[in-house]
Tab-separated table of C-alpha atoms in Angstrom:
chain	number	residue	atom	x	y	z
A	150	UNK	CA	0.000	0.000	0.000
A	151	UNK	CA	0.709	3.775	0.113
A	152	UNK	CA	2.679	5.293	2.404
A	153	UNK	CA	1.928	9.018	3.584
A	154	UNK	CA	5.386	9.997	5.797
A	155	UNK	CA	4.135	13.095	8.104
A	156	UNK	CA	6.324	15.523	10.149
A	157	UNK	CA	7.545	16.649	12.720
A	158	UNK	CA	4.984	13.759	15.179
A	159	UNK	CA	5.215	16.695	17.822
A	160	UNK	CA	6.275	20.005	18.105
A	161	UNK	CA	6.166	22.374	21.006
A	162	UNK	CA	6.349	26.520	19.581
A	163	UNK	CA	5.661	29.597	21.674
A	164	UNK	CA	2.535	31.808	21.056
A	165	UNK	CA	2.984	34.228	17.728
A	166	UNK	CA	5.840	31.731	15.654
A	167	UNK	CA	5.243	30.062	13.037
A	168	UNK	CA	4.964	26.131	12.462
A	169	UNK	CA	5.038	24.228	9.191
A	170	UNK	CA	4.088	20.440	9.228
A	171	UNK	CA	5.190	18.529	6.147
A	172	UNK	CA	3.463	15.719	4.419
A	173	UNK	CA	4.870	13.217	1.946
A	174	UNK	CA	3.613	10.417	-0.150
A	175	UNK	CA	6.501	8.650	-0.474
A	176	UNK	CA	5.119	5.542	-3.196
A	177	UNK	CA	2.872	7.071	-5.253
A	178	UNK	CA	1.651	10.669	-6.921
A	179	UNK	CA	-0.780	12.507	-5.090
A	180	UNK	CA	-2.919	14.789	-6.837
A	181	UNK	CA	-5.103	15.645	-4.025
A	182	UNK	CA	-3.998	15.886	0.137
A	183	UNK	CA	-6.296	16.544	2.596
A	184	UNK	CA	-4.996	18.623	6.331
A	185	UNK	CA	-7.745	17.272	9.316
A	186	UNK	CA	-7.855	18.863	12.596
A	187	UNK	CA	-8.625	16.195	15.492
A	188	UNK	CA	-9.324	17.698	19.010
A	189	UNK	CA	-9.215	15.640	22.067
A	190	UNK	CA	-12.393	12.917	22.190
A	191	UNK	CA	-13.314	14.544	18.367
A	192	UNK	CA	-13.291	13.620	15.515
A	193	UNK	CA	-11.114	14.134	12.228
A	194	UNK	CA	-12.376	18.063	10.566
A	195	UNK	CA	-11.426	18.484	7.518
A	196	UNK	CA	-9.614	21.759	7.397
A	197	UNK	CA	-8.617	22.252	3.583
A	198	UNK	CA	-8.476	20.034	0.189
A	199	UNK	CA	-4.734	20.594	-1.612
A	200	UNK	CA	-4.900	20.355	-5.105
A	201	UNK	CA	-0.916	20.409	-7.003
A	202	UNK	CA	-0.684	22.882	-8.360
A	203	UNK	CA	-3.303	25.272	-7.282
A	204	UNK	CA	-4.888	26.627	-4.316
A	205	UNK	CA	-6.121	24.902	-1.629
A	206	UNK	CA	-9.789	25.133	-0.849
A	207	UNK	CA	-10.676	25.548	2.943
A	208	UNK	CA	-13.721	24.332	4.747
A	209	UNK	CA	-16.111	26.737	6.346
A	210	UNK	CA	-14.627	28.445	9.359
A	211	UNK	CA	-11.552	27.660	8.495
A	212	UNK	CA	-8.962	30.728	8.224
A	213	UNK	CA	-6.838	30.225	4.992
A	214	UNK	CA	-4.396	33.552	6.171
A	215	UNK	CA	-3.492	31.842	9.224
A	216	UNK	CA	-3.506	27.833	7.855
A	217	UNK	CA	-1.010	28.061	4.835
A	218	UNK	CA	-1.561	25.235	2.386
A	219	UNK	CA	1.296	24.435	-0.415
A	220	UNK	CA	1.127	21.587	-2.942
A	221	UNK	CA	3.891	22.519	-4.542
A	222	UNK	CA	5.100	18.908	-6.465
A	223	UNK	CA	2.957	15.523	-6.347
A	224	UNK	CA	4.446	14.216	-3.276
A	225	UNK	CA	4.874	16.712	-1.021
A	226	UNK	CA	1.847	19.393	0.813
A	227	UNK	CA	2.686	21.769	3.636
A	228	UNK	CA	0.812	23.050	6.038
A	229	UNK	CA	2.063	26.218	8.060
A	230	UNK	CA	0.133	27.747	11.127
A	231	UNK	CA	1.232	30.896	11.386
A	232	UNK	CA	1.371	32.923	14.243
A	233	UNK	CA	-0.183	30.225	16.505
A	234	UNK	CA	-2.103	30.751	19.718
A	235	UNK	CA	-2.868	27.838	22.169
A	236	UNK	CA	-6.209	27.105	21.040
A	237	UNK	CA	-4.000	25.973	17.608
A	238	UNK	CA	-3.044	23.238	19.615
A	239	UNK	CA	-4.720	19.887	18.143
A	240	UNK	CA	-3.094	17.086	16.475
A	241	UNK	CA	-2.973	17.720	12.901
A	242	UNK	CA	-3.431	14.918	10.161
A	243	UNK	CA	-2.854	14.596	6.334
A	244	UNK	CA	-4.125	12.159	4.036
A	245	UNK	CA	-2.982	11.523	0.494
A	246	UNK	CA	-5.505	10.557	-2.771
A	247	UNK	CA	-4.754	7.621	-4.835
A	248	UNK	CA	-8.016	7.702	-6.415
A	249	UNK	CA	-6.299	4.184	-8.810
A	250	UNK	CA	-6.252	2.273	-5.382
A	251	UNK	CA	-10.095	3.140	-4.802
A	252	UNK	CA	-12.056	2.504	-2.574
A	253	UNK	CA	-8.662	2.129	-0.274
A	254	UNK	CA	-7.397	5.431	-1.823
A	255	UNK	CA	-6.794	7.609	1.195
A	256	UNK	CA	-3.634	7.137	2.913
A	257	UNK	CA	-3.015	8.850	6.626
A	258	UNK	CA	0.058	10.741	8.122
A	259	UNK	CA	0.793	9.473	11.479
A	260	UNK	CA	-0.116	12.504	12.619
A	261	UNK	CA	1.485	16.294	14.245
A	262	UNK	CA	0.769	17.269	18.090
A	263	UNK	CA	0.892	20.510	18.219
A	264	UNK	CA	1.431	22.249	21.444
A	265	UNK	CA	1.610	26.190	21.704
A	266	UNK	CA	2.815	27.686	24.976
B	135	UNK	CA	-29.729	16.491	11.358
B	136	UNK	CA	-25.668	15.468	11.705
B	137	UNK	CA	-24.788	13.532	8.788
B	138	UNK	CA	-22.655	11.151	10.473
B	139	UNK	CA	-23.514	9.915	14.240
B	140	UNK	CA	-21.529	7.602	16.342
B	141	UNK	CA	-21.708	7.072	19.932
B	142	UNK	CA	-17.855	8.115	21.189
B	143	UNK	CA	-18.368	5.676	24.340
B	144	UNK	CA	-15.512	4.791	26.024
B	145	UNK	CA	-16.482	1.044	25.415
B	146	UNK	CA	-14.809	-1.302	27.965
B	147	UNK	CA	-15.320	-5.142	27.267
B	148	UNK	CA	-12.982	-8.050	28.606
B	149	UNK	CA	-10.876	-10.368	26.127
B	150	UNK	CA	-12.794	-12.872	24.234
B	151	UNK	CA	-15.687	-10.548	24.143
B	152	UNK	CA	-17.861	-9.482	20.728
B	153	UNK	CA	-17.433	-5.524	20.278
B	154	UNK	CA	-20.551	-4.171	18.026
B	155	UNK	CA	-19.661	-0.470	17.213
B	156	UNK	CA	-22.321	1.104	15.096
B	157	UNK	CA	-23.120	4.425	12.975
B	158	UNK	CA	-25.581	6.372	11.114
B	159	UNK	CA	-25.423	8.560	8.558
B	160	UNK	CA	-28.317	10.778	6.613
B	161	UNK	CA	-26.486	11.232	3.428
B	162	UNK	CA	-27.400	9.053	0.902
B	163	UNK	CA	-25.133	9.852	-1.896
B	164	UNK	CA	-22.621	8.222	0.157
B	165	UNK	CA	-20.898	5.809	-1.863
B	166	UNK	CA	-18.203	3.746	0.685
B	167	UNK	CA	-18.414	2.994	4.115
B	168	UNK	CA	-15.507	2.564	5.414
B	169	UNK	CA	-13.920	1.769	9.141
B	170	UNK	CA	-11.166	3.141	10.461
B	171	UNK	CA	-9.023	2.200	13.140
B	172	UNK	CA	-7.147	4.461	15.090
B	173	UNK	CA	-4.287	4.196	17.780
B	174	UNK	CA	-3.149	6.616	20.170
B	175	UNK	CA	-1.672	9.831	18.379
B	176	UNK	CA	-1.355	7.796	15.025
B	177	UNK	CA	-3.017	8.407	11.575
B	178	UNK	CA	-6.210	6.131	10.928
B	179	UNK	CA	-5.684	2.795	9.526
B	180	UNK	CA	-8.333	1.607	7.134
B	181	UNK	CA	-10.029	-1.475	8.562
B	182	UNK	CA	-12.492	-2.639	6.534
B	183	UNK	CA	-14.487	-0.748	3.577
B	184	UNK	CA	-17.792	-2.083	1.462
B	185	UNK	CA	-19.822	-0.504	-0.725
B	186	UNK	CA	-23.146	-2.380	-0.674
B	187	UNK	CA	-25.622	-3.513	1.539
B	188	UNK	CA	-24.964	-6.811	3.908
B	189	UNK	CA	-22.484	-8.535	5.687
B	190	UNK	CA	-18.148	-8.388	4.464
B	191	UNK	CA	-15.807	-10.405	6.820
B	192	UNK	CA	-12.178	-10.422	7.208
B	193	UNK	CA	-10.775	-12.484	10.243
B	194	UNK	CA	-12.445	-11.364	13.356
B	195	UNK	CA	-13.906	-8.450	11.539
B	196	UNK	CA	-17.347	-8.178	10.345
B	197	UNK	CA	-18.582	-5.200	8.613
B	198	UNK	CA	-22.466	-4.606	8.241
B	199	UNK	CA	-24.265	-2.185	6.077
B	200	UNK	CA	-28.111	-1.590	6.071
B	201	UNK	CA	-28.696	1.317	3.566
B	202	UNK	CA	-32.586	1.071	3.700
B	203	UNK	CA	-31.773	2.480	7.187
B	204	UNK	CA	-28.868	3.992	6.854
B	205	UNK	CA	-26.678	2.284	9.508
B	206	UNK	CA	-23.558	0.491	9.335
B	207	UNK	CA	-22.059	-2.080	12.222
B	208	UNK	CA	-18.205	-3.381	12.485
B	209	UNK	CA	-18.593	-6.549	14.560
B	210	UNK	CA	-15.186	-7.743	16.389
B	211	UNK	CA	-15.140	-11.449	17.258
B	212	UNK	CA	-13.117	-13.096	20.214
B	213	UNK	CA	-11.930	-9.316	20.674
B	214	UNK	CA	-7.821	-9.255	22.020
B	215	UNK	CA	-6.315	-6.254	24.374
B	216	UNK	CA	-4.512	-5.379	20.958
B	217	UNK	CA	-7.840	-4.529	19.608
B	218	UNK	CA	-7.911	-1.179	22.210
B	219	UNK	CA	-8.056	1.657	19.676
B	220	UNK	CA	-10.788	4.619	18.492
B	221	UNK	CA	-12.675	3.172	16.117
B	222	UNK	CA	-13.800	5.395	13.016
B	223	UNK	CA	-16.902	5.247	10.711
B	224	UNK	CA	-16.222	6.995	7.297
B	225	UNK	CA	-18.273	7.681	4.454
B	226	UNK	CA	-16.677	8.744	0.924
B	227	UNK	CA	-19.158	11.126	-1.283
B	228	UNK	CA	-19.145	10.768	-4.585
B	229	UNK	CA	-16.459	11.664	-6.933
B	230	UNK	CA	-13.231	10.760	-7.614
B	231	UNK	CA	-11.842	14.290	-5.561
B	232	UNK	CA	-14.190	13.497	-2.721
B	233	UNK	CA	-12.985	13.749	0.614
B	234	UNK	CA	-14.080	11.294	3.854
B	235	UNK	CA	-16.902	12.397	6.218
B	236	UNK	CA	-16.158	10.568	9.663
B	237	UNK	CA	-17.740	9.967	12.804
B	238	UNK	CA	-16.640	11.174	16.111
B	239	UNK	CA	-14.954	7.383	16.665
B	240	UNK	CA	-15.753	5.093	19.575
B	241	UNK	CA	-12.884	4.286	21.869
B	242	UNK	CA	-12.813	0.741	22.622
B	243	UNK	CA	-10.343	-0.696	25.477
B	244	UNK	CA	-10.300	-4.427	25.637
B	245	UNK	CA	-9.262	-5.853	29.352
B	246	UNK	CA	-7.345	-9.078	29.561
């Protein structure tokens, strides 16, 4: 199967920095990545479809100045918070679309904690 | 209406025991229905996926899906300590672009 590689697994910043979180399909192309938001006892919100090549399209409520999305090649998105605040901190997944290995065509990161002090 | 509902528990049951973890949804362009399994700060896994009404097994895994009432089951059989995860319902829309729509997850510990 696919393998999504997804890092840093935890990072600690102060309030007001910056943090980018990078996610890479490692086997295959992925035309499509998608960043979740999962809060304690919550489930997985999607924050924002990455398209390569193009801009990302956010979900409702979700602020696309302070989330920056890049999809810059086929194998690699990046998500940056920017100027983070604690209530950024949530553990932050990406998933990768291999729409050829339907219906098993979304591949997980493991997965960013993200703690702001 | 929520269009995905699943009861979050915590569900506690002791080895050997059969684990049904259910969900319903209101959407019915869903296409898949998918289960997830998720450990401790990790990415989902993806357990078990059909696409059509009835029963699919895999091992100790049973996934049911009742689209005239819009409810899907994963059954776990003879259920093992390393079964203790957050278990996910997913849906896929339509579309080959379409993202997953998940449930809250049930968090299942398993006691020896």
């Amino acid at each position: 199967g696919a393998v999504v590689s997804q890092h840093p697994s935890r990072v600690i910043c102060k309030s007001g920095t910056s943090v980018k979180i990078e996610c890479r399909s490692l086997d295959f192309q992925a035309t499509t990545m998608f960043w979740y938001r999962q809060f304690p006892k919550q489930s997985l919100m999607l924050m924002a479809t990455s398209n390569e090549g193009s801009k990302a399209t956010y979900e409702q409520g979700v602020e696309k100045d302070k989330f920056l999305i890049n999809h810059a090649s086929l194998t690699l998105s990046t998500l940056t918070v920017t100027s983070a605040h604690p209530e950024d901190s949530s553990f932050y997944i990406c998933s990768a679309r291999f729409p050829h290995m339907d219906p098993q065509g979304y591949t997980f990161g493991s997965g960013t904690r993200l703690t702001v002090v | 209406q929520k269009e995905v509902e699943q009861d979050p528990g915590p569900l506690s049951v002791p080895e050997g025991a059969i684990v049904s973890l259910n969900c319903t949804y209101s959407n019915s362009a869903f296409q898949y229905f998918m289960w997830y399994r998720q450990y401790s700060r990790k990415g989902p896994e993806l357990l078990m996926y059909t696409y059509s009404s009835g029963n699919k097994e895999d091992g100790r895994f049973t996934a049911q899906v009742d689209k005239s009432s819009k409810y899907i089951s994963l059954f776990i059989r003879d259920s093992q300590p390393s079964d203790s995860a957050t278990y996910l319902c997913a849906f896929q829309r339509g579309g080959s672009q379409g993202n997953l729509i998940f449930g809250k997850g049930t968090k299942l510990s398993v006691k020896p």
